Structures are given as structure tokens and as C-alpha cells.
XYZ file of C-alpha atoms in Angstrom:
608
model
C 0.000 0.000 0.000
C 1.123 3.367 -0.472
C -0.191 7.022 0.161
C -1.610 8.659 -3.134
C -2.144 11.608 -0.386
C 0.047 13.675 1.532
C -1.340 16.685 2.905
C -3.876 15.610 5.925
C -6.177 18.031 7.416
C -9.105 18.419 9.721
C -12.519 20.443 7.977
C -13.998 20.706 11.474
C -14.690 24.767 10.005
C -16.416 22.777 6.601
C -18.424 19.188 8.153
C -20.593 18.717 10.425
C -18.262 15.111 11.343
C -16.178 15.756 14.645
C -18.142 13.199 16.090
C -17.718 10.541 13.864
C -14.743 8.619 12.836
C -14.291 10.111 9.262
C -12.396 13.011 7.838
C -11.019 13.003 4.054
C -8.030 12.069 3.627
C -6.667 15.156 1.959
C -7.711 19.144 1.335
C -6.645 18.552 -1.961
C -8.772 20.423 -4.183
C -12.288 19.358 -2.763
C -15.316 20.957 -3.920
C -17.877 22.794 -1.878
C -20.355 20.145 -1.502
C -18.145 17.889 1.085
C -19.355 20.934 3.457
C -22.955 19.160 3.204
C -22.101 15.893 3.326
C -23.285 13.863 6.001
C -21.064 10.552 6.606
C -23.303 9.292 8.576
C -26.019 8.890 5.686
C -23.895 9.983 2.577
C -26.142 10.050 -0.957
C -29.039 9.285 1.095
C -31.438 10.468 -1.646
C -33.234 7.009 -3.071
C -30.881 5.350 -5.843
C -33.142 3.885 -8.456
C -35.601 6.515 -9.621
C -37.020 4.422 -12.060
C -38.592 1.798 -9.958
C -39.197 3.380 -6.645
C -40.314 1.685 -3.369
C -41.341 3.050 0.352
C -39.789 0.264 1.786
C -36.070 0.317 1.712
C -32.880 1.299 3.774
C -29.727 3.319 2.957
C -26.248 1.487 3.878
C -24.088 4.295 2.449
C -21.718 5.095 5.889
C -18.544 4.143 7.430
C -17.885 0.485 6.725
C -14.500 -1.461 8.047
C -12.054 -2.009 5.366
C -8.959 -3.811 5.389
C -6.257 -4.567 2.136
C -4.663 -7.747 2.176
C -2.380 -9.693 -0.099
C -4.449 -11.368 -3.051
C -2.395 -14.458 -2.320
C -3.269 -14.564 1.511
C -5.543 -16.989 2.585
C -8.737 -16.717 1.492
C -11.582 -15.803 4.450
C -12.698 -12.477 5.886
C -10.103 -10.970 7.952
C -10.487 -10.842 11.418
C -9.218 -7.659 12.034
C -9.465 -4.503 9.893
C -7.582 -2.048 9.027
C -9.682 1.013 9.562
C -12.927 3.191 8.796
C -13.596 3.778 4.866
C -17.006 5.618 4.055
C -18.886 4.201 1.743
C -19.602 4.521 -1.698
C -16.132 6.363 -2.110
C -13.712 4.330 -3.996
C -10.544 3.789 -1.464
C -8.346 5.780 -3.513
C -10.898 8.809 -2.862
C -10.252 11.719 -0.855
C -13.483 11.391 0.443
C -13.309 7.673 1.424
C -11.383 8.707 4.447
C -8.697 6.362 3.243
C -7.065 7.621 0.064
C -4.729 4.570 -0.647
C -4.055 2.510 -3.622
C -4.855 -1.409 -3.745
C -3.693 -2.863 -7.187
C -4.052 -6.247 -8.605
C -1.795 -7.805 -5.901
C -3.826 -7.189 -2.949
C -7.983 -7.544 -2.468
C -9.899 -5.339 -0.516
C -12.448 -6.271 2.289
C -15.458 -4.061 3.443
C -16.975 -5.111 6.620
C -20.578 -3.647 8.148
C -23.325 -4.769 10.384
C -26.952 -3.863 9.344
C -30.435 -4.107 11.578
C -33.079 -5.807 10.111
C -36.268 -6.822 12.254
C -36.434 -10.089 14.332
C -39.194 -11.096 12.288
C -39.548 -10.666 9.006
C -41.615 -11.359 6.229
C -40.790 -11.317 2.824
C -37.445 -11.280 1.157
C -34.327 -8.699 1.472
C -32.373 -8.396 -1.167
C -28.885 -5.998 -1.201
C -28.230 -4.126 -3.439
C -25.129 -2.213 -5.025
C -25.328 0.200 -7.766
C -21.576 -0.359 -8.572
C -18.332 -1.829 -7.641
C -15.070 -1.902 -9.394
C -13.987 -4.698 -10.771
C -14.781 -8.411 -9.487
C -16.829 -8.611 -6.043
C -17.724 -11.543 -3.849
C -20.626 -10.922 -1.432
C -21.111 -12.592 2.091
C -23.949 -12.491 4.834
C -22.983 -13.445 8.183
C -20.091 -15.846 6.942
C -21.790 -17.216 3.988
C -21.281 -16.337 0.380
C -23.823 -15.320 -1.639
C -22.279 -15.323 -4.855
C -20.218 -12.318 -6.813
C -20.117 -9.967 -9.638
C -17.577 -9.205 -12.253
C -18.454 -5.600 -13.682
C -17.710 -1.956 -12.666
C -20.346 -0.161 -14.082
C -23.725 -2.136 -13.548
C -25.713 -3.001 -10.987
C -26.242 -6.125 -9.368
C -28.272 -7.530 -6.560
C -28.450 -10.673 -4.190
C -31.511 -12.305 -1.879
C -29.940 -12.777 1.414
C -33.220 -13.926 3.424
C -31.752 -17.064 3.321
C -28.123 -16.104 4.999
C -30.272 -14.318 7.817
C -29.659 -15.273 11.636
C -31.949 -14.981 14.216
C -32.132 -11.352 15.767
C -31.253 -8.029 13.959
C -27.687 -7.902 14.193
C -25.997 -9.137 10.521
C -23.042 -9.049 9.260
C -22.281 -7.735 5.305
C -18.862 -8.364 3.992
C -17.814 -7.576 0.700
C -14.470 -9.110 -0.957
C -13.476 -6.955 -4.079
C -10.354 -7.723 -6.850
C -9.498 -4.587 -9.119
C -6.779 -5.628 -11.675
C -6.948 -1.434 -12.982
C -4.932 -1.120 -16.241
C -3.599 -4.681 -15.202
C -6.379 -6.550 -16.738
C -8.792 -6.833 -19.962
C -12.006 -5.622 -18.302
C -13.981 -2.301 -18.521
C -11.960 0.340 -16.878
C -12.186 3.910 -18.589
C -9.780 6.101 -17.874
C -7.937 4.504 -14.503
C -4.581 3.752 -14.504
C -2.177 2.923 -11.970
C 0.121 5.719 -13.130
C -1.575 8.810 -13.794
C -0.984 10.969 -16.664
C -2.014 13.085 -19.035
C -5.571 12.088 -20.317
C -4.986 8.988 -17.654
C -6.716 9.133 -14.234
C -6.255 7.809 -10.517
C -7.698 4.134 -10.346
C -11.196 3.203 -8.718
C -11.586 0.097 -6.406
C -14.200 -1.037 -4.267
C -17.979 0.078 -3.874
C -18.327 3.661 -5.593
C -22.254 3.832 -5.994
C -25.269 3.076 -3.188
C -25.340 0.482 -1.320
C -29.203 -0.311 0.106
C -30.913 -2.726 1.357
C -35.025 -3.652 0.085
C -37.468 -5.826 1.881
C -40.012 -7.148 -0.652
C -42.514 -9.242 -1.086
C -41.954 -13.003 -1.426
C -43.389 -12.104 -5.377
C -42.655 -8.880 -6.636
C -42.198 -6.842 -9.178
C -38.238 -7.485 -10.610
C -37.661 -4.854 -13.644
C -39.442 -3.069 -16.022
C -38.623 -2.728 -19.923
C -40.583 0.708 -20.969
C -40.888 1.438 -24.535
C -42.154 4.855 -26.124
C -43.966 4.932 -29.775
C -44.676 8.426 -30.452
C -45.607 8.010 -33.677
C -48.844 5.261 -32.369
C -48.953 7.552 -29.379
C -48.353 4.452 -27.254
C -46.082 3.398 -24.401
C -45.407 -0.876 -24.529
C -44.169 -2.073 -20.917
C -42.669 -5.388 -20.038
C -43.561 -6.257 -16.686
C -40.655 -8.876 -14.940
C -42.721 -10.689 -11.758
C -40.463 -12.553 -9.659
C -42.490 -15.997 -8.367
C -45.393 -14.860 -10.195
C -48.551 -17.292 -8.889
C -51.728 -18.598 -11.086
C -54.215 -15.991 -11.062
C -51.608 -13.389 -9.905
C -53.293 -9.649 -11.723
C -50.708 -7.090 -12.500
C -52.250 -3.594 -13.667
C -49.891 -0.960 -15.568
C -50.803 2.743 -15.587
C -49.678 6.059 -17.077
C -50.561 9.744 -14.786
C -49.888 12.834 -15.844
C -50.282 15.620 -12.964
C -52.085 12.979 -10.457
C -54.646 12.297 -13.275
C -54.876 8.352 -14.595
C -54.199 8.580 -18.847
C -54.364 5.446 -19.672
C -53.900 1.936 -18.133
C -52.398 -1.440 -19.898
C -53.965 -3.809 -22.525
C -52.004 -6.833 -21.289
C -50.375 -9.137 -24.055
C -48.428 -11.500 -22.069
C -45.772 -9.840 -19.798
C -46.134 -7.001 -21.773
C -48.778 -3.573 -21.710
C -49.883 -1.368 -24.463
C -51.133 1.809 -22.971
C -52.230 4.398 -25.429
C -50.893 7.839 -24.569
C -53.340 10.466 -26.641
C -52.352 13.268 -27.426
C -48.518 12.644 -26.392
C -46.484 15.539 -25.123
C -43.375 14.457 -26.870
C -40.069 14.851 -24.355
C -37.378 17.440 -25.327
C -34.492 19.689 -24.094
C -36.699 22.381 -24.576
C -39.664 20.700 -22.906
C -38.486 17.590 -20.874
C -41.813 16.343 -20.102
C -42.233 13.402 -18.167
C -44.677 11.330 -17.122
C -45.793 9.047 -14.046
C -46.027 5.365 -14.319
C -47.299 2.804 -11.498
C -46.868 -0.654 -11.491
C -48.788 -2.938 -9.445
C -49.040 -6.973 -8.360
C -52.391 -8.537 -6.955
C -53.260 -11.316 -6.037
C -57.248 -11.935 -5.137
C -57.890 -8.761 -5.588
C -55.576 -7.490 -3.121
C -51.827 -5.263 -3.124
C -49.327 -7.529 -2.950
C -46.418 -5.041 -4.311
C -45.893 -1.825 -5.826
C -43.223 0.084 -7.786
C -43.301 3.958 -9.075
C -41.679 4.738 -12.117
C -41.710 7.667 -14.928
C -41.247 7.963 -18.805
C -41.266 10.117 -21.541
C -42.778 9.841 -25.278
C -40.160 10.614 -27.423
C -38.134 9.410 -30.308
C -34.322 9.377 -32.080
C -34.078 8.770 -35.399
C -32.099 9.703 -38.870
C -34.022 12.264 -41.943
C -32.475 12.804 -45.244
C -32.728 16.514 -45.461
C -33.439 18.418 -48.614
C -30.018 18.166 -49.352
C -30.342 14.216 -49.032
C -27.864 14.095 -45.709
C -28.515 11.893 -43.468
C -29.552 14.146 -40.285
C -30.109 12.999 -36.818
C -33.814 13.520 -35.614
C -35.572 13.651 -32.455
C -39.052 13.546 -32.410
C -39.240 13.618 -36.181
C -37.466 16.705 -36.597
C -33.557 17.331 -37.736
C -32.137 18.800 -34.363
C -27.929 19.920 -34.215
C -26.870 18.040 -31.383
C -24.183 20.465 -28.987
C -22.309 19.167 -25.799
C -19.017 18.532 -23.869
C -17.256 15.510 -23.152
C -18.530 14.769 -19.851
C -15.759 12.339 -18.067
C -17.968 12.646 -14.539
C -14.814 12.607 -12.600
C -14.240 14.611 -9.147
C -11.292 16.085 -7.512
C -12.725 14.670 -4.296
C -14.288 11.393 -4.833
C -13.335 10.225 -7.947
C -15.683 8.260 -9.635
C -18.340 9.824 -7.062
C -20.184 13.291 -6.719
C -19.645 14.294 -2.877
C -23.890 14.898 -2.791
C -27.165 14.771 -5.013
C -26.689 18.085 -5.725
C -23.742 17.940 -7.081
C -24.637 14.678 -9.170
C -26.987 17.362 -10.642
C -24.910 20.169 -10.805
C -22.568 19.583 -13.773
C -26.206 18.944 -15.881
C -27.429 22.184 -14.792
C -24.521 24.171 -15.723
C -23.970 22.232 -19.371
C -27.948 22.956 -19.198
C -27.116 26.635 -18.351
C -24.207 27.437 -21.170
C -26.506 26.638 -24.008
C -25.499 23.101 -24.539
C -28.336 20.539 -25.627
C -26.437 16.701 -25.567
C -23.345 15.546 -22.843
C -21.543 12.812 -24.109
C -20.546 10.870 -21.306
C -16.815 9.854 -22.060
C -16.283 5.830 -21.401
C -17.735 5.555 -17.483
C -21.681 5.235 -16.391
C -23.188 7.223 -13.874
C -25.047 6.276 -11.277
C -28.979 6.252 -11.485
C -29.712 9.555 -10.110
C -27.427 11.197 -12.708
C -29.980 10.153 -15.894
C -32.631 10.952 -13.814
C -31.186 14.206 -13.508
C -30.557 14.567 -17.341
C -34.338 13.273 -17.591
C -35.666 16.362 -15.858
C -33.471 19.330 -17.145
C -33.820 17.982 -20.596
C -30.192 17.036 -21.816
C -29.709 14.453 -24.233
C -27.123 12.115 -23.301
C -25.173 9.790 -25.914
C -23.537 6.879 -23.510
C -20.338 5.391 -23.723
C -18.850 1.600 -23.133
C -16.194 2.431 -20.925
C -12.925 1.229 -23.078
C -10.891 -1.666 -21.579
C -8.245 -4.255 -23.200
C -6.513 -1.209 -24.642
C -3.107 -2.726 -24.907
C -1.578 -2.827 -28.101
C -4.362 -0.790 -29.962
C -4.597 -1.646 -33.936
C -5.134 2.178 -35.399
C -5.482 2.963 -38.642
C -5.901 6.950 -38.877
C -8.560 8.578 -41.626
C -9.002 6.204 -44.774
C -8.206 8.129 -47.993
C -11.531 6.509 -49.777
C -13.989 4.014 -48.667
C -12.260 1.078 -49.645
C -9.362 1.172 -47.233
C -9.677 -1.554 -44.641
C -10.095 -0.328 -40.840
C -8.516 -2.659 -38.486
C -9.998 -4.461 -35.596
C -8.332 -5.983 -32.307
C -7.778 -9.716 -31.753
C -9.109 -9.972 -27.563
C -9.107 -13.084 -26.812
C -12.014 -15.184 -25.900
C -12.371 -14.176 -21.737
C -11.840 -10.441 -22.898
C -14.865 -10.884 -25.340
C -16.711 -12.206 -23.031
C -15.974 -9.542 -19.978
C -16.786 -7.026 -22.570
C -20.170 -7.808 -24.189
C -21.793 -9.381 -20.558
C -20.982 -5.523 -19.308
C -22.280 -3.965 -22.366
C -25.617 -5.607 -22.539
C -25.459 -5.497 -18.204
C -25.069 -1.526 -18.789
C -27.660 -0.840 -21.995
C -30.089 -2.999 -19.939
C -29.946 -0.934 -17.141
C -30.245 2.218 -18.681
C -32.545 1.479 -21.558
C -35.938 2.999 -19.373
C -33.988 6.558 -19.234
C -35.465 8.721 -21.937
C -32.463 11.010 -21.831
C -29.985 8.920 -23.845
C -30.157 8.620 -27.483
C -27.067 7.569 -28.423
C -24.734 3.981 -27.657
C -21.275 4.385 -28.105
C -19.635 0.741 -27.819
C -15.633 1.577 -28.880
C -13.747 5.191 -28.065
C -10.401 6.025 -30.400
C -9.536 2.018 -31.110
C -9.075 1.690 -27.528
C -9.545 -2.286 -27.303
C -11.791 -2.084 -30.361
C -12.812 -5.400 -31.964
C -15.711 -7.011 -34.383
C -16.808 -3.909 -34.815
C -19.359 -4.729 -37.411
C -20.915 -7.066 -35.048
C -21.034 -5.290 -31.802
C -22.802 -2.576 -33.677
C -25.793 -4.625 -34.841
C -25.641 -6.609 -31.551
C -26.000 -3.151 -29.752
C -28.692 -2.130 -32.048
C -30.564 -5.639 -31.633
C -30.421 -5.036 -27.544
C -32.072 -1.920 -27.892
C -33.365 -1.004 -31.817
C -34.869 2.160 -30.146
C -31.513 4.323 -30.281
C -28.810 5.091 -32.461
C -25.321 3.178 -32.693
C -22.333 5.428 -32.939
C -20.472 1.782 -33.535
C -16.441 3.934 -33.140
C -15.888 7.709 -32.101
C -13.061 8.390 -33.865
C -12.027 4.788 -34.059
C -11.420 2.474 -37.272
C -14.353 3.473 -39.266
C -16.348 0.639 -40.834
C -18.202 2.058 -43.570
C -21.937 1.368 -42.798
C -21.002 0.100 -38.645
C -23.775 2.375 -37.087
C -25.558 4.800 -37.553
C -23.196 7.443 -37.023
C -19.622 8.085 -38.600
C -17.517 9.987 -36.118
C -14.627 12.098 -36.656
C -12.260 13.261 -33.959
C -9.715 15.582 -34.528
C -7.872 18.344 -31.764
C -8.042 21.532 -31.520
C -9.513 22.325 -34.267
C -12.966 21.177 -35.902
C -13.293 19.714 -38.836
C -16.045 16.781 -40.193
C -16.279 13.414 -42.018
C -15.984 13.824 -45.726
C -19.399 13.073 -47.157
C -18.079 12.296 -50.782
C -15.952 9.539 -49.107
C -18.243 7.870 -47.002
C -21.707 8.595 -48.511
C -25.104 9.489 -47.187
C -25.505 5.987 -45.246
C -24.590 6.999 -41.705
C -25.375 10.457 -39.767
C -21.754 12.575 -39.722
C -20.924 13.769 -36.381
C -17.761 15.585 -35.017
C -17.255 13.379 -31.684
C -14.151 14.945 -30.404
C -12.604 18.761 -30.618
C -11.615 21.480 -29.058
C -9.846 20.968 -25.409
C -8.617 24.499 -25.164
C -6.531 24.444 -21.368
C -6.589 27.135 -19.246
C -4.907 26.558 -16.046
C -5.844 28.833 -12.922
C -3.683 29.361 -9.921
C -5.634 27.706 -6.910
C -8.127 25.584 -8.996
C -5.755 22.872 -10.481
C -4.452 19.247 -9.260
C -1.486 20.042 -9.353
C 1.159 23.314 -9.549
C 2.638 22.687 -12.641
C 2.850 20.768 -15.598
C -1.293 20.619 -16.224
C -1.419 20.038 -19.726
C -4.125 20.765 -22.292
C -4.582 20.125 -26.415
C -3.594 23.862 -26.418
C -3.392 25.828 -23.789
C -3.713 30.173 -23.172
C -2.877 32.716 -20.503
C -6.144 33.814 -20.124
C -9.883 34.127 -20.315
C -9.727 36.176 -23.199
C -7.618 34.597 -25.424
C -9.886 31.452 -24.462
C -12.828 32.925 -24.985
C -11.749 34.273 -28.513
C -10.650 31.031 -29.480
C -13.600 29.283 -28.142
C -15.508 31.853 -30.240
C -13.807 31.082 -33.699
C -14.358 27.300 -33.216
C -18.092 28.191 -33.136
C -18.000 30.064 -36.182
C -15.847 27.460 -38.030
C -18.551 24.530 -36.393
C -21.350 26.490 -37.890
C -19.641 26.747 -41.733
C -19.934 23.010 -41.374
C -23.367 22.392 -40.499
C -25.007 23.222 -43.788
C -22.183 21.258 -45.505
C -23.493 17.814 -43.259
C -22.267 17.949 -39.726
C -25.045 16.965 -37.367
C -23.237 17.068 -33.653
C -20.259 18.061 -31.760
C -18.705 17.289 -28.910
C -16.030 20.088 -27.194
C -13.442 18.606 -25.197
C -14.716 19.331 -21.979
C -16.984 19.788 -18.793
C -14.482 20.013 -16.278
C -10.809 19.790 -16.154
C -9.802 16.604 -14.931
C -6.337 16.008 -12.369
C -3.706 16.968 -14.865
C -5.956 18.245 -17.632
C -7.173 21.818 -18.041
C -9.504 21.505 -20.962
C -12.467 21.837 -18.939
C -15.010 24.770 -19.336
C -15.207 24.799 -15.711
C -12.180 23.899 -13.336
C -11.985 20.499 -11.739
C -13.334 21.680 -8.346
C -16.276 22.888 -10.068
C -15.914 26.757 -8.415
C -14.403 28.781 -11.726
C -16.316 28.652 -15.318
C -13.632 29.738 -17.355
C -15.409 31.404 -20.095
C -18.609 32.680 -17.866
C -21.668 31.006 -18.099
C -23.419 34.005 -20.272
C -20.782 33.989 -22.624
C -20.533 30.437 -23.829
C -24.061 30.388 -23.615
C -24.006 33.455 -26.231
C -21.441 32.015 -28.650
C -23.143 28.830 -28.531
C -26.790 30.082 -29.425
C -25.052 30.790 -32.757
C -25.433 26.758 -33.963
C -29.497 27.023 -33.194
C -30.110 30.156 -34.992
């Protein structure tokens, strides 16, 4: 183990927390929102917005941990090596902790929950995400484990349950980082550049949820807004003979419409649909129920929105992207979703929010968010304030990358990886784990399954496998990978600073042509960066006014291009990020470079 911190320091002034056994483990360039967080009930808001129950308990708090050697006998240590506060990865400020594990050593997390002495139903814990491989156990007894960073997973431990209330949770985790083949965006042990501090261990809610011995398990929710009808797959866990499940649609505490059931899935006409869009993010209420006999047996709350992404052929015959029938210019940053202070995980809610709001704020319509998935809360977010949201796979398997730069005509042959057959495998049971988990969220339009050639392979077939999982969005098969003329939907250029597009006589009027990468102008400022010196940006400036002048020309040279084809771009970024200064805001979220007016100004120019 070794320090990735060095300066320690007591926020007594900032957090409510003197009486608790937490403090982070560094004042290294935290954001204001550790000042509201609570360590006693961190994130306490609840995690899974999309099918909501009463009944359910936060576990988020300060857990034991211990790190151990990965070759030590296997069993959960006896004693531990401290406090960690969960769902902050360990290398986290604000895990309390701030160390770094590596593939040679496993960590342990340790709790003891209070559930009642008699119980009915079943309890099933949940995570919302933990990085890499986890093993579960209740009161000594494993429950199984879960290989997968970015999804979440669940476990029934009614049947590990001991008489009384006291149990014990303990959670075994293995994090290979840049070590191994699997899903790992940006971490690597070594830091650098466009590289980031590794994230092991829980990093999303943890919660418990006492349900009924049926109940309801997921829901698939489908708009049509062209039938002006909503189709929802209803999954019943120990659904019984005669067992009555009733699907319905509200809009402002008013019933719409209820389900025509067709096996496990509803039709519910929605007349009149108020279609969803950044201009109008319109949402409505959905309520699942389970009866049996005529009586409530379980209930979830959910939401959705009528809306739709698609490709026109405008006058021109270009292939435009659409939403809701109509040829919309889709405008965002990179959004990597990464925090000074805990990583891989906003410090509160609000904060989770935040970065939406101000993207919302600058005149910005779409976030791309750059290989890593947010928790829950964040599409929920997105849902509300109207932001479309294409998604990245977060890249793994990256070493020795096959790129072949910009084909000269269309019959140059892109390359593709050779991963071998357990790398496959991690990648497309993650990638189906994280569409089907994020399908519901009317916010994202857009699947991204391969970044740059970064561990890119069969890239023909993941695209139409990605588009068969979910035929409801659009398949941006490589941002500025190996291009694989008709992979997709989408045929996506990157190119730094400045911006430029796909060249339409080469590749056609197949796929959509999008500019996925450009920009990352750096401005470093004194008090607001990771680190002193050496920050580093695509090209970097003194000031805010020579960035805001350059900023400005890249609009105008974005919006020569638009008539000519281009249908979205993506500026390089949100936020500055450790060593980068690219951001539009700096990485503790407290300085937007530019102003918030301004950008917003320059950017109205591309919806004019």
C-alpha cells in the first residue's frame, strides 16, 4: 500500500463530522459540496428513480475495510484495518482512506446492518456499482459475486439471515486497474495526461429492500410516439396462477391510460402525447402494481417520456439525426464525470446534478458521457433538465491498440483488435449489463460501444448486436475509431483543436456525420488545479480572453460546417480533470472559465 495523499487536514470549520470517525483524507482540491455531506447517511437520496419503493434502507456510511495480499488466505479478515465511508472508492479523498490497492492485494469491506427479528418477505442488497470483481457474504456465507464496474447487481440474502437483527455484510473486491482486460475507462495505476487515478471497491449506493416473497423485478418501458403508445414489459419474480398485474400512465395525479395486457407485456395508449425534449423535458408518471385476489401484494413507481431518435435525409439528401421527427444539431461537452474529491463519485445529489445544470445553463443541448456510467440519479437528472445524453462503453483491453488513422476513400480496410475469448466475453456481458440498465432513461439517445480504437474489436458485429439489444436508439459503432463504412448509424470524426467533419463524398449518405471529439482548449488557474505545474491541455492560453476568442472562432468554423453535413459536436470538456485543463469549468467545479453568459451566447449561434 502506499499514500496517493500527503497533505492531511481536519474540515472541522467545513463538516458537520467531529463526532464521527471520518475526515477526508486530503484538502486537496475538494469541492464545496463535502461541506454538506453527512457521513453518517452519505447520498441518502433514493438510488433507483425508475422503480421506486417506500420500503427500503440506505447502507451508504462508514464500513470497516482492510487490504490484504491477493495471495493470503482466502476468508474475511479478522481484524481490519480502519474506517472507509462508503460509496467512495478507497483511492478517494473522500473515502477517508485515500490509498491505492492494485491487482496484488484484495480489498475487504466489513458492516453490520439491523433488520427486524421477524420478518416477512425477502431482502435483497443491493449495489449500484463496484469496481472490478466482487464476492458478497452475509454473516459468513457467500452469496455469490459480480464481475463488472459499471452495472448493478443484486443478491436475496433472506436465506443467509440469523436470528435477531444484528448481521453481518462483507464484501471481498479484486481490481486488476490497467492490469487486466475488463472495462476500466480512464484509470490507470500511473496517472498521466488524459490517464486518471484508479477506482476500487464500492463507488455507488449500497441499500438494502425488503419485498414481497413475489414482486415486481424490472421493467422494460418502450415509447412509440408516432402510435402515441407506451409498450411495458412487466418482470414478476415468483409470479402465482391468477396473480393480476395492472400498468398505468398519470400525468399531474390524473390516470391517462392503463395497460392492454399481451403476455408480460402492456400497451397503454398515450393520446395526445407531449413528446419529451431539451426544450420541454416532459415526463410522465407510471405505477406498477401486483395482486393477487384482488388485493396489493407489491408496488413500484416509475416515470417515462414519449419521445423518439431517429435519422431524416434533409433536402439536401444528408442523413440528419432527428428527435421527435425533426432534424435537431446536437451540442455538448465531453462529460468524463470525474471529481477532484471522490473520484468516480459526486460528494452529494446536488452535485450529481450540478454539472447537468450548468452544461444545461451554457446553451449546450447533448453531454456525451466519455467511457464511465453514472449512477442512477445522474440520468434521472438529465431526464428532468432535458439534456440528451449519448452513452459510452467504458474502453478496456486497450493494450496494443490496432489504429489505422482517416481512410483516404472508402475502400481502405479499418482494423480491428484480436481480444481473446475471456476479454470478449468480460466485454459484451458488461455492455448488454449496462444498456439494460439504462434502456428505461429517456435522456440517452445515443450507444457508443468503442472510443479512439481503444480495445476495439468485431466492430461490425457489436454494432448490430447493440442495435438488436435496444433497436430504439442510435449506434455510434467507433468515435473516432477504425471506421467501418456502414457500422452504425453514425460516422464519427475526432480531430484536436480544431474542428473539422467526415468527408461526405468519401463515405456517402448511409450513416449520420458527427464531429465526436474537438476542441480541449486548457486554461490553467492558480488555486483551482491538481497540481502546480505541468497541467497540460490540447492547447493551452494565458487567459480568459484569449480562451474565450478562441472558443468563439471554433463556433463560427462549427457552424460553416453544419449546412455542408455535420449533425453534432462534442467540445473537449466539462471540467478539467487532475492533470488536464480543458475543462469549461475547473476540476473543483468553483471557476467557469469562459462565464456562463458567454458560452451560452457564442453557442446560441449553432441554433439560430
Amino acid at each position: 500500500m502506499r499514500k496517493i495523499f500527503t497533505t492531511l487536514g481536519l474540515l472541522a470549520s467545513m463538516i458537520a463530522a467531529a463526532q464521527s470517525d471520518w475526515k477526508p483524507a486530503s484538502q486537496r482540491l475538494l469541492t464545496e459540496w463535502v461541506a454538506d455531506l453527512n457521513p453518517q447517511k452519505p447520498l441518502n437520496e433514493y438510488p433507483r428513480p425508475q422503480m421506486k419503493r417506500d420500503n427500503w434502507t440506505n447502507l451508504n456510511g462508514l464500513w470497516d475495510f482492510a487490504i490484504v495480499p491477493a495471495s493470503a488466505p482466502d476468508g474475511i479478515p479478522t481484524q481490519m484495518d480502519g474506517k472507509i465511508l462508503v460509496p467512495f472508492a478507497i483511492e478517494s479523498s473522500l473515502s477517508g482512506v485515500g490509498e491505492l490497492v492494485g491487482q496484488d492485494n484484495v480489498l475487504w469491506y466489513k458492516t453490520w446492518i439491523e433488520v427486524p427479528a421477524k420478518r416477512k418477505g425477502k431482502w435483497l442488497l443491493h449495489f449500484g456499482a463496484v469496481d472490478w470483481r466482487a464476492e458478497v457474504y452475509v454473516n459468513g456465507q457467500k452469496l455469490g459475486s459480480h464481475e463488472g464496474g459499471y452495472d448493478p447487481f443484486s443478491f436475496d440474502i433472506s436465506g443467509a439471515l440469523v436470528k435477531g437483527t444484528r448481521q453481518e455484510i462483507a464484501v471481498k473486491v479484486w481490481d486488476p486497474s490497467d492490469d487486466g482486460p475488463q472495462p476500466r475507462g480512464k484509470q490507470v495505476k500511473r496517472p498521466h495526461s488524459i490517464w486518471y487515478t484508479p477506482v476500487t471497491g464500492i463507488w455507488q449506493t449500497v441499500w438494502l429492500e425488503n419485498v414481497p416473497t413475489s414482486y415486481i423485478a424490472s421493467l422494460d418501458i418502450t415509447p412509440n410516439l408516432d402510435k402515441e403508445e407506451l409498450k411495458v414489459k412487466v418482470n414478476v419474480q415468483d409470479l402465482q396462477p391468477g396473480d393480476e398485474v395492472l400498468v398505468s400512465a398519470w400525468y399531474e395525479q390524473k390516470i391517462i391510460g392503463s395497460g392492454n395486457k399481451s403476455g408480460d407485456e402492456f400497451t397503454i395508449l398515450v393520446p395526445d402525447a407531449k413528446a419529451w425534449s431539451p426544450e420541454n423535458p416532459f415526463l410522465y408518471d407510471l405505477k406498477v402494481q401486483l395482486f393477487r385476489k384482488g388485493k396489493p401484494v407489491d408496488e413500484v413507481g416509475s416515470y417515462f417520456a414519449m419521445r423518439k431518435i431517429s435519422m431524416i435525409k434533409d433536402a439536401n439528401g444528408v442523413q440528419r439525426m432527428a428527435l421527435n421527427n425533426k432534424i435537431l444539431f446536437q451540442f455538448g461537452p465531453l462529460d468524463q464525470g470525474w471529481w477532484p474529491d471522490g473520484l468516480y463519485t459526486a460528494p452529494t445529489d446536488k452535485a450529481l446534478a450540478y454539472d447537468i445544470e450548468q452544461t444545461k445553463a451554457m446553451g449546450f443541448n447533448m453531454i456525451r458521457k466519455h467511457v464511465k456510467v453514472e449512477p442512477a440519479r445522474w440520468y434521472y437528472h438529465a431526464d428532468k433538465l432535458g439534456m440528451l445524453v449519448w452513452q459510452d462503453m467504458p474502453s478496456g483491453d486497450m493494450g496494443g491498440n490496432i489504429w489505422m488513422t482517416r481512410p483516404a476513400t472508402v475502400t481502405a480496410q479499418p482494423l480491428d483488435k484480436k481480444r481473446s475469448e475471456a476479454s470478449t466475453a468480460i466485454y459484451k456481458k458488461e455492455w448488454e449489463n449496462i444498456i439494460h440498465s439504462l434502456q428505461n432513461f429517456p435522456c440517452i439517445v445515443v450507444w457508443v460501444p468503442f472510443n479512439e480504437a481503444w480495445g476495439q474489436f468485431d466492430t461490425k458485429a457489436i454494432a448490430d448486436w447493440t442495435a438488436e439489444l435496444d433497436p430504439t436508439r442510435l449506434v455510434n459503432a467507433a468515435s473516432g475509431g477504425n471506421y467501418f463504412n456502414g457500422a452504425g448509424h453514425i460516422l464519427d470524426l475526432h480531430n484536436y483543436p480544431d474542428p473539422v467533419m467526415p468527408d461526405a463524398e468519401i463515405f456517402g449518405s448511409t450513416q449520420v456525420l458527427v464531429l465526436g471529439e474537438y476542441g480541449g482548449l486548457g486554461l490553467p488557474l492558480e488555486g483551482h488545479t491538481w497540481q502546480e505545474k505541468d497541467n497540460w491541455g490540447y492547447q493551452s492560453f494565458k487567459n480568459a480572453e484569449e480562451l474565450t476568442k478562441r472558443y468563439g472562432q471554433m463556433i463560427d468554423e462549427i457552424s460553416t460546417l453544419i449546412p455542408l453535413g455535420l449533425s453534432a459536436a462534442i467540445y473537449t470538456q466539462t471540467t478539467d480533470v487532475e492533470v488536464e485543463i480543458n475543462g469549461l469549468m475547473t476540476y473543483d467545479r468553483k471557476v467557469v472559465k469562459m462565464g456562463v453568459e458567454k458560452i451560452k451566447e457564442m453557442n446560441s449561434k449553432l441554433f439560430d
